[in-house]
mmCIF file of C-alpha atoms in Angstrom:
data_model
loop_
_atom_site.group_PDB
_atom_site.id
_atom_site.type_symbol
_atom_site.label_atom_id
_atom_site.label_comp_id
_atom_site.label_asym_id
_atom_site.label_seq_id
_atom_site.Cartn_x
_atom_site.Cartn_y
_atom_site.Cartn_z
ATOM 1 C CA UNK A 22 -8.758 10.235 5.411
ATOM 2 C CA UNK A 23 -10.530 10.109 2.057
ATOM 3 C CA UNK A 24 -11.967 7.143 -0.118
ATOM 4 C CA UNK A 25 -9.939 7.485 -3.621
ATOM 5 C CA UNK A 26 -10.657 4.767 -6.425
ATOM 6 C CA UNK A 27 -7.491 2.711 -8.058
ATOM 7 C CA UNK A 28 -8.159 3.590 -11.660
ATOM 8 C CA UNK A 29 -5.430 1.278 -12.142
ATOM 9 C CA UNK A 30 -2.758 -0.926 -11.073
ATOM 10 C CA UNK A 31 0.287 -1.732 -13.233
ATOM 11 C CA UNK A 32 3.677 -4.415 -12.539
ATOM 12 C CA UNK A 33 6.672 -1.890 -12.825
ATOM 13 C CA UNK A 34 9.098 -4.241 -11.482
ATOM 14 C CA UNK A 35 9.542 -8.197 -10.288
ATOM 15 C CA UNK A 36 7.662 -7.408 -6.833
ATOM 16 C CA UNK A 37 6.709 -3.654 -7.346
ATOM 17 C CA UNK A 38 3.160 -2.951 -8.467
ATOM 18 C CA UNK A 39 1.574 1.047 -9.248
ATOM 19 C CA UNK A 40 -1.572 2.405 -8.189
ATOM 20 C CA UNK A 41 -3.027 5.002 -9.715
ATOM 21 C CA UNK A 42 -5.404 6.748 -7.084
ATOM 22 C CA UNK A 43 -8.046 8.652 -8.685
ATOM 23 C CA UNK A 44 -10.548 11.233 -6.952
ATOM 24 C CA UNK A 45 -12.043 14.767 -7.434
ATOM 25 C CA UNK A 46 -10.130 17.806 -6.052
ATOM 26 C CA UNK A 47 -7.251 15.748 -4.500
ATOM 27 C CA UNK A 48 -5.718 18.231 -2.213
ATOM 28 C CA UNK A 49 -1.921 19.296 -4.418
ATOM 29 C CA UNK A 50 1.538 17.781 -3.355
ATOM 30 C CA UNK A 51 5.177 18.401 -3.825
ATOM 31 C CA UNK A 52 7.792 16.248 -4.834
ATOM 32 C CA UNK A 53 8.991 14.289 -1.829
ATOM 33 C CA UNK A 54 5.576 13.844 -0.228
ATOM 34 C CA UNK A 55 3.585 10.949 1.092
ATOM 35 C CA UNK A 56 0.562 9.298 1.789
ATOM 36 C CA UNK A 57 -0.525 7.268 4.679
ATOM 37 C CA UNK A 58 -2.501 4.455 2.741
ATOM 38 C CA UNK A 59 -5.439 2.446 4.831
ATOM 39 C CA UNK A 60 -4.281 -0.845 3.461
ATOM 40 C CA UNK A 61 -7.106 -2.558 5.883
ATOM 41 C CA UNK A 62 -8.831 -1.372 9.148
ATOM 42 C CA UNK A 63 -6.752 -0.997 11.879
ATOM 43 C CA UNK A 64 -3.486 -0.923 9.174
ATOM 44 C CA UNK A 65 -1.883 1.780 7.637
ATOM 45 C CA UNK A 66 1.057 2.372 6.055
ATOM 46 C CA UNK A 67 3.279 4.991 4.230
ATOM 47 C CA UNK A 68 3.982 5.223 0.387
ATOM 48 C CA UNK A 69 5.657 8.058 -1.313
ATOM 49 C CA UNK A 70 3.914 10.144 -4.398
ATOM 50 C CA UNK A 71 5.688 8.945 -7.309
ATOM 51 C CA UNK A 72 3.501 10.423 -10.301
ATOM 52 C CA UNK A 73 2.952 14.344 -11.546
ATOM 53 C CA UNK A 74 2.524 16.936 -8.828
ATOM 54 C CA UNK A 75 0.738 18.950 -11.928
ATOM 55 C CA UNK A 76 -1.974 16.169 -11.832
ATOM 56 C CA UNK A 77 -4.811 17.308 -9.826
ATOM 57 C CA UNK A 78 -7.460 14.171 -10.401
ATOM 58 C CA UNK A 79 -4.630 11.142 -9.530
ATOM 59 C CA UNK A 80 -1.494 10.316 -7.756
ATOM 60 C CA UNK A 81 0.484 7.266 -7.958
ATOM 61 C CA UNK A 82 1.963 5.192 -5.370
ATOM 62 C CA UNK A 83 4.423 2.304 -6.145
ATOM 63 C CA UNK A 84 3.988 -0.944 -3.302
ATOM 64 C CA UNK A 85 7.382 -3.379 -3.054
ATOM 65 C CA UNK A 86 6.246 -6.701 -1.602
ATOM 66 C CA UNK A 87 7.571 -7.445 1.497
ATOM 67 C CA UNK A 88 8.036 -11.031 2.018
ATOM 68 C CA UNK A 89 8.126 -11.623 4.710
ATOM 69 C CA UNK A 90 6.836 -8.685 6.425
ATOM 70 C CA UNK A 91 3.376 -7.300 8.273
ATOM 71 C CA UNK A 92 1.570 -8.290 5.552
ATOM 72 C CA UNK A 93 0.526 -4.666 4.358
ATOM 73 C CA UNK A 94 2.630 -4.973 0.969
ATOM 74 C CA UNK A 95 1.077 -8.340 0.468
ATOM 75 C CA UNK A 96 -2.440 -7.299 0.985
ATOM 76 C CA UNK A 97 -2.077 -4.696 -1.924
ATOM 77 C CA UNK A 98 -0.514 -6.729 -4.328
ATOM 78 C CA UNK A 99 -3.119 -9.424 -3.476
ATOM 79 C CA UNK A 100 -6.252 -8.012 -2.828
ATOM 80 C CA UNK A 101 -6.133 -4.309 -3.981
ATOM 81 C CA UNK A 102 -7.162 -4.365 -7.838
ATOM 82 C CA UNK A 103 -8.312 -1.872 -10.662
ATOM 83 C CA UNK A 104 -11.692 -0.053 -10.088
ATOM 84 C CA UNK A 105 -11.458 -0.509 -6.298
ATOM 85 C CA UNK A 106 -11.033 2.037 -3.637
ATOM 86 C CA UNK A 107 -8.725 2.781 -0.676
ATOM 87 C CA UNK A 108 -8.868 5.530 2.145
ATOM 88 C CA UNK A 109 -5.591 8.085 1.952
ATOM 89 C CA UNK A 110 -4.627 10.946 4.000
ATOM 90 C CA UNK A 111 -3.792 14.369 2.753
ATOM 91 C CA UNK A 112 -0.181 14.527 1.888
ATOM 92 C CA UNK A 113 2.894 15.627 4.067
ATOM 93 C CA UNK A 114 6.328 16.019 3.095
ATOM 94 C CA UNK A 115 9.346 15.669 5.066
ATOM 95 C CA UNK A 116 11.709 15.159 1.972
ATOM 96 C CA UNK A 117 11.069 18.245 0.307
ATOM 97 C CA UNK A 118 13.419 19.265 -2.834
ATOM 98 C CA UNK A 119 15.109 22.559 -2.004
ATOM 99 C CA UNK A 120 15.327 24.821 -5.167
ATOM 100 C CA UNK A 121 19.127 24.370 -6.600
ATOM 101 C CA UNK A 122 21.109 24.584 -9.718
ATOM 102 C CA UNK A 123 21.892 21.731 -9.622
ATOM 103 C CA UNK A 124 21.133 17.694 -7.867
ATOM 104 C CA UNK A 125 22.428 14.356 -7.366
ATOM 105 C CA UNK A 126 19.725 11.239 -6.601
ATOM 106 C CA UNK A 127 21.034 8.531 -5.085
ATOM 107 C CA UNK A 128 18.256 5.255 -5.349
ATOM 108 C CA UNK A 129 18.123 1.896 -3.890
ATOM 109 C CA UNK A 130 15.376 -0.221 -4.919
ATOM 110 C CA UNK A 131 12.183 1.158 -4.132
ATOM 111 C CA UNK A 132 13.364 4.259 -2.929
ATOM 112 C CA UNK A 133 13.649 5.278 -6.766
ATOM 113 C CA UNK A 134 9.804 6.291 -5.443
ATOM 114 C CA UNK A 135 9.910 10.088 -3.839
ATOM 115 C CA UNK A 136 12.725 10.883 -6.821
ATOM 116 C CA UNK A 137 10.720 10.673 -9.672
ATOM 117 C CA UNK A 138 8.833 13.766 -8.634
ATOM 118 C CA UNK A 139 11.789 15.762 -7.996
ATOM 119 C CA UNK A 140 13.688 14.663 -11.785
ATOM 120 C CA UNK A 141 10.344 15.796 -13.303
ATOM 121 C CA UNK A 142 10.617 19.197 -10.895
ATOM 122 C CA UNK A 143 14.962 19.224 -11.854
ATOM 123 C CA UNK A 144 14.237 18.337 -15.335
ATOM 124 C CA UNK A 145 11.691 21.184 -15.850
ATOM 125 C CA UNK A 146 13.170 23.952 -13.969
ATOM 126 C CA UNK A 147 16.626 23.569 -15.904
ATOM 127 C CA UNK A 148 18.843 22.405 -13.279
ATOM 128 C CA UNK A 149 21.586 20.068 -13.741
ATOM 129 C CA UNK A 150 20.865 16.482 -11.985
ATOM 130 C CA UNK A 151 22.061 13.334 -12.570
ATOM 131 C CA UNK A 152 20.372 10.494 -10.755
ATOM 132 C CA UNK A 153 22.209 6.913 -9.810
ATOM 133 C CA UNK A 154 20.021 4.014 -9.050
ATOM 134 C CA UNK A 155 21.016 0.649 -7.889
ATOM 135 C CA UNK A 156 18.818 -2.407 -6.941
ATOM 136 C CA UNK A 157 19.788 -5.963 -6.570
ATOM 137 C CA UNK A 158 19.147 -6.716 -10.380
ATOM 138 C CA UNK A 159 17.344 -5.014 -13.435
ATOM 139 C CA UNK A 160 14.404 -7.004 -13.190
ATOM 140 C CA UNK A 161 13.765 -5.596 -9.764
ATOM 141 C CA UNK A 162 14.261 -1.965 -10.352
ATOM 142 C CA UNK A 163 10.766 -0.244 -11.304
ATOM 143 C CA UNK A 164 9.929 2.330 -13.759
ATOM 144 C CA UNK A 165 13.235 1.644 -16.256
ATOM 145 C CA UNK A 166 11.516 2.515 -19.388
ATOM 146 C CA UNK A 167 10.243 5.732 -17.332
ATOM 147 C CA UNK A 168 13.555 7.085 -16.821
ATOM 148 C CA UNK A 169 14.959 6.087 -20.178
ATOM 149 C CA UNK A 170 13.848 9.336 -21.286
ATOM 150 C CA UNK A 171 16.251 11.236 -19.319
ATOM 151 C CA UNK A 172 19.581 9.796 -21.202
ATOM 152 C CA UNK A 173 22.766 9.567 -19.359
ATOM 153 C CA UNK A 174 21.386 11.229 -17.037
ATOM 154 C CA UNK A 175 20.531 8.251 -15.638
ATOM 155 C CA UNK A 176 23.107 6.113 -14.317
ATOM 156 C CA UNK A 177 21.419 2.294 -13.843
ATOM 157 C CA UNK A 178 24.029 -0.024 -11.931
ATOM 158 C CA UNK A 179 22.173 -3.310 -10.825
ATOM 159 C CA UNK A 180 24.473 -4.946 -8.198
ATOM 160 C CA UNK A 181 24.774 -8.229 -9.895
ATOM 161 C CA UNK A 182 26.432 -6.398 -12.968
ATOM 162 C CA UNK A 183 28.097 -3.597 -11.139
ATOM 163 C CA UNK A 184 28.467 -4.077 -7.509
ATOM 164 C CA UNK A 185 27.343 -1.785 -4.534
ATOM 165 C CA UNK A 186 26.957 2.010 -5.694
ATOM 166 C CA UNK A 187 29.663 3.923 -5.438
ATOM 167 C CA UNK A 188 28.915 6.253 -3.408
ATOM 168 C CA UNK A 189 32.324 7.857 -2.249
ATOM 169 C CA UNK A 190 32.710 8.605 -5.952
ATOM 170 C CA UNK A 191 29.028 9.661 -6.721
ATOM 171 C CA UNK A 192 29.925 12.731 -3.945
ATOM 172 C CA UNK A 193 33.259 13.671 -4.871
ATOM 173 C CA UNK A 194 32.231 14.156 -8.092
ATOM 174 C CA UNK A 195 30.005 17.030 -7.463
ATOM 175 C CA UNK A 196 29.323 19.482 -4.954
ATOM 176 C CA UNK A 197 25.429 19.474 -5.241
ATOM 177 C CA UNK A 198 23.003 18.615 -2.651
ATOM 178 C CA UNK A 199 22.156 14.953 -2.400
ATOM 179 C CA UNK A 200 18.634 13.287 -2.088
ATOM 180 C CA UNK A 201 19.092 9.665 -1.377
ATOM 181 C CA UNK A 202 15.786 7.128 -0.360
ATOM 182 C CA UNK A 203 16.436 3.542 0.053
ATOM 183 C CA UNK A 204 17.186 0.388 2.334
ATOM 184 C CA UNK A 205 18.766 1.089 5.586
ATOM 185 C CA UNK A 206 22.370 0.163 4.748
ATOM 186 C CA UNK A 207 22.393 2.163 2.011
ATOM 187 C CA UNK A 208 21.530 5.575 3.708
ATOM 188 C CA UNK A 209 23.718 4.574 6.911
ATOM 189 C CA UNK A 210 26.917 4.463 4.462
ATOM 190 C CA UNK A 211 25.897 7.367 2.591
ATOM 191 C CA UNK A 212 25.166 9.433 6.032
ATOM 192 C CA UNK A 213 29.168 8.387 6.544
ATOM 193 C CA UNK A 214 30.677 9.253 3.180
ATOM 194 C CA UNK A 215 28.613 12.437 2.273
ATOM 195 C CA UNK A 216 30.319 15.776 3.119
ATOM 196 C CA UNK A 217 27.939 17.853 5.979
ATOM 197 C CA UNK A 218 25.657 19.846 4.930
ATOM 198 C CA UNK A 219 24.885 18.107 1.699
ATOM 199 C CA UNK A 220 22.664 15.015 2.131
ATOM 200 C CA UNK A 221 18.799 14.264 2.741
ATOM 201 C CA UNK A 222 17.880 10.993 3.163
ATOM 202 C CA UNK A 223 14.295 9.500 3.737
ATOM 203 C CA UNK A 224 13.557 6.172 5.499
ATOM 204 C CA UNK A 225 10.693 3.844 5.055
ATOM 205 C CA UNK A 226 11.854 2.016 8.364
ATOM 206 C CA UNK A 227 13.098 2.929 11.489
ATOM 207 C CA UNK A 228 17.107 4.144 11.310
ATOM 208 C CA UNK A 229 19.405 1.470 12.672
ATOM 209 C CA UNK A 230 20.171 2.827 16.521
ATOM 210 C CA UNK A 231 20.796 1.300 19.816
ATOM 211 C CA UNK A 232 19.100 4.030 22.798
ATOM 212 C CA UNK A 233 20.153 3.881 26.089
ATOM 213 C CA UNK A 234 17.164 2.463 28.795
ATOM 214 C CA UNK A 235 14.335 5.100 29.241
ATOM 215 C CA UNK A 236 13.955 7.447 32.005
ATOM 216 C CA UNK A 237 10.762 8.648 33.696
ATOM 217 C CA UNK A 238 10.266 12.587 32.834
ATOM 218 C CA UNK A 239 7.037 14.795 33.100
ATOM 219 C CA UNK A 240 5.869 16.491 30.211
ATOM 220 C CA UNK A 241 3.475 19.682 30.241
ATOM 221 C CA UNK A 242 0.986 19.893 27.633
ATOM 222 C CA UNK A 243 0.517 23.742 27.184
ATOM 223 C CA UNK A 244 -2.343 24.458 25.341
ATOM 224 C CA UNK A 245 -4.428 21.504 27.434
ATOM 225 C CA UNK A 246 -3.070 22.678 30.824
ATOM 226 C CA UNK A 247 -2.186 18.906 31.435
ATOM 227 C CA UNK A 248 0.631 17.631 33.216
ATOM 228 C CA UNK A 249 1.433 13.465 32.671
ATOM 229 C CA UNK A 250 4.122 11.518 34.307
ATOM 230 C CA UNK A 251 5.941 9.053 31.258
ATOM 231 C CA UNK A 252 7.350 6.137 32.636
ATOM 232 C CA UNK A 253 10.544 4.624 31.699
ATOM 233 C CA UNK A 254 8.442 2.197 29.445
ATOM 234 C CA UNK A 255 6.269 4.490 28.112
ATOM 235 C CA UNK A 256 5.914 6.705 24.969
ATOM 236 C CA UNK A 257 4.584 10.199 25.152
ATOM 237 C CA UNK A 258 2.236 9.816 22.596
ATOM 238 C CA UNK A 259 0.137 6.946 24.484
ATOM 239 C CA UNK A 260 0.743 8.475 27.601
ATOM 240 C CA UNK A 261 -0.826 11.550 26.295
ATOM 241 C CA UNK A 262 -3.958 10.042 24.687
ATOM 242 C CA UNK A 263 -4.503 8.265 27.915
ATOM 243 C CA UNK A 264 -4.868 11.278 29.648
ATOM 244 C CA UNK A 265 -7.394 12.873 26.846
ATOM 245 C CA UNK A 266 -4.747 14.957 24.907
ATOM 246 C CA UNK A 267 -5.661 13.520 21.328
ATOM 247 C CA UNK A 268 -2.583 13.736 19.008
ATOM 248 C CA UNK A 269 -2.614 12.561 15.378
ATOM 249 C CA UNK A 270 -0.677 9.769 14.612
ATOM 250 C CA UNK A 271 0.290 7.058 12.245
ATOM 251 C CA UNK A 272 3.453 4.939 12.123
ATOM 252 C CA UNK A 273 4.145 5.309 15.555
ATOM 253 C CA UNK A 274 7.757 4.552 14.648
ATOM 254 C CA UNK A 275 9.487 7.581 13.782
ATOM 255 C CA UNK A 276 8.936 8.007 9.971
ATOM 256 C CA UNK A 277 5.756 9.261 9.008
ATOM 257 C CA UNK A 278 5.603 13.258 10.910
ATOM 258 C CA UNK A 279 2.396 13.038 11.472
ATOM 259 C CA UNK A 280 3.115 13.246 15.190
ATOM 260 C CA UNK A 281 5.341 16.417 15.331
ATOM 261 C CA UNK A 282 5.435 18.486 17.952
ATOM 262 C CA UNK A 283 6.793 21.896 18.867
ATOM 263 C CA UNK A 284 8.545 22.095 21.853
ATOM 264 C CA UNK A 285 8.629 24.916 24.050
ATOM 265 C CA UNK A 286 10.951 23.642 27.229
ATOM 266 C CA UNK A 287 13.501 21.182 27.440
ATOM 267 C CA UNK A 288 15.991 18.987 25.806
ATOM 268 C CA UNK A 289 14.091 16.308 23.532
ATOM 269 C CA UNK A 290 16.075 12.960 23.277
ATOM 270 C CA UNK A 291 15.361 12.823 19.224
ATOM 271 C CA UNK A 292 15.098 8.669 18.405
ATOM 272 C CA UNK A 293 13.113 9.718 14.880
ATOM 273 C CA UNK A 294 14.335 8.240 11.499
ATOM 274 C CA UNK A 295 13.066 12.130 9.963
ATOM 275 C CA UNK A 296 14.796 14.963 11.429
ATOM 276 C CA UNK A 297 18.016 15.854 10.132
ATOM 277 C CA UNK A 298 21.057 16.554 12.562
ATOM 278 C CA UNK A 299 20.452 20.550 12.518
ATOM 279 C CA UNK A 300 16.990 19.815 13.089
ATOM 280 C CA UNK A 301 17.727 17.725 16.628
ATOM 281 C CA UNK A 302 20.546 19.776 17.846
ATOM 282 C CA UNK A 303 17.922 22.893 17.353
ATOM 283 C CA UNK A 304 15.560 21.361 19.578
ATOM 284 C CA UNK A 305 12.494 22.912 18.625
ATOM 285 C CA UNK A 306 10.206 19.651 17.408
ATOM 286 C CA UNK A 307 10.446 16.326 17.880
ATOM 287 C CA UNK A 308 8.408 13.125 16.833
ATOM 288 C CA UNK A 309 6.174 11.879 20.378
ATOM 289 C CA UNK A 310 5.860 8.276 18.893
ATOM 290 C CA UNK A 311 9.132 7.255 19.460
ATOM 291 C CA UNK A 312 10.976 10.144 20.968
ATOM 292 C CA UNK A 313 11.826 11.065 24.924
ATOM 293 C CA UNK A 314 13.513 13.440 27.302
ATOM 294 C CA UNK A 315 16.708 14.443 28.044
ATOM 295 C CA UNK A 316 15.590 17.045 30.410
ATOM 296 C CA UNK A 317 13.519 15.950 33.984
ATOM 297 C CA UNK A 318 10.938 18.081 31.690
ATOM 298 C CA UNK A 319 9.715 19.117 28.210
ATOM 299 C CA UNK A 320 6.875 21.409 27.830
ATOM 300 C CA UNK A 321 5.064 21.090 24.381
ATOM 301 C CA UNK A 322 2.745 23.050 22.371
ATOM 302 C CA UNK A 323 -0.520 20.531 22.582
#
């Protein structure tokens, strides 16, 4: 983690406030990439990069407050001000924008965040996008003015004037890939309508699933030559730092990455919000916060 000063911190939105995060030599970022922000000791949370990757003294972060919720949101918007600091991490990316002629951007509400990025990256590299951004009305949708710029290539459709997006037209209408960040239901109905093969998602909170009970299962930790038994109860990751095998970690909920972990030997049973469906049939990583075994086994690369 580093200390970064808020050179400022601006209302976008009814609820949604900016930081700008300045520092020397911030380490550089692609569009799609987060932070994990040190709202308090002992709390940290996740916020995407929403200002210019070409930017190399600031980022920006945009904060929705969550009311209720764990009270990191409200801690920001109350607390945090201009010409104060905050401790970040270095960047990671797990929604990164595959080069492509062309894009559709699907936003709900704050997840307009990780897209601004990649319509500034779109935008500059020629490609044809169009982005479509709902919310539950125009005074709650952040950075308007911002993407005024772009035209009609902005669609805006607040739900009290328009209704839910449409998002069985949105992908019939092109055959492009499909970045789409927002609440839950919005990705769950857009992981059912979207043709395979064409959508990435990213979640700020855990996917919607119902798992089965837990099993016991024995993992090997390879490069530690240690063997621990995970009960039924039991998540690899604490069971692991119990026995001295450090791990990084943040959310310990399946969205942040910062716990993944090649695996070497046996079937992972994936319960991540991150990894995409290619990604858990191919086995080979998996997220030790949240996820188990299928296998009476897994051997991992730690």
């Amino acid at each position: 983690m580093r200390t970064v000063r808020v050179a400022a911190k601006t209302t976008e939105a009814r609820d949604v406030v900016s930081f700008v995060l300045a520092g020397d030599g911030l380490p550089p970022w692609q569009p799609g990439a987060h932070v994990d922000v040190e709202v308090r000791p002992g709390m940290v949370r996740q916020y995407s990069l929403c200002g210019d990757p070409g930017e190399r003294d600031r980022w920006r972060i945009a904060v929705l407050r969550e009311d209720p919720g764990r009270g990191g949101s409200r801690h920001l918007h109350d607390a945090v001000s201009a010409g104060g600091s905050l401790r970040v991490s270095e960047p990671r990316n797990n929604f990164p924008l595959v080069p492509a002629t062309a894009y559709v951007f699907v936003a709900g509400g704050i997840g307009i965040t990780p897209l601004l990025p990649m319509l500034r990256r779109a935008e500059a590299e020629g490609a044809d996008w169009t982005l479509y951004y709902g919310g539950r009305r125009r005074d709650r949708m952040a950075f308007l003015d911002e993407l005024s710029v772009h035209g009609d290539r902005v669609r805006v459709l607040p739900e009290d004037e328009h209704g839910l997006l449409p998002l069985a037209e949105i992908f019939a209408a092109s055959d492009a890939p499909v970045y789409c960040c927002g609440p839950e239901p919005l990705l769950a109905a857009a992981e059912q309508l979207c043709p395979p093969g064409r959508l990435r998602v990213e979640r700020f909170h855990p996917r919607d699933a119902e798992y089965g009970p837990g099993q016991a299962f024995e993992v090997i930790a390879s490069a530690s030559g240690k063997t621990v038994r995970v009960g039924a109860e039991e998540s690899i990751l604490d069971v692991l730092d119990a026995a001295g095998v450090t791990m990084p970690s943040s959310c310990r909920e399946g969205t942040c990455g910062t716990c993944e972990t090649a695996v070497l030997e046996g079937e992972p049973d994936h319960r991540d919000s991150i990894l995409s469906e290619e990604e858990r049939a191919d086995g080979k990583t998996m997220m030790v916060c949240v996820s188990r075994a299928r296998s009476p086994r897994l051997v991992l690369d730690i």
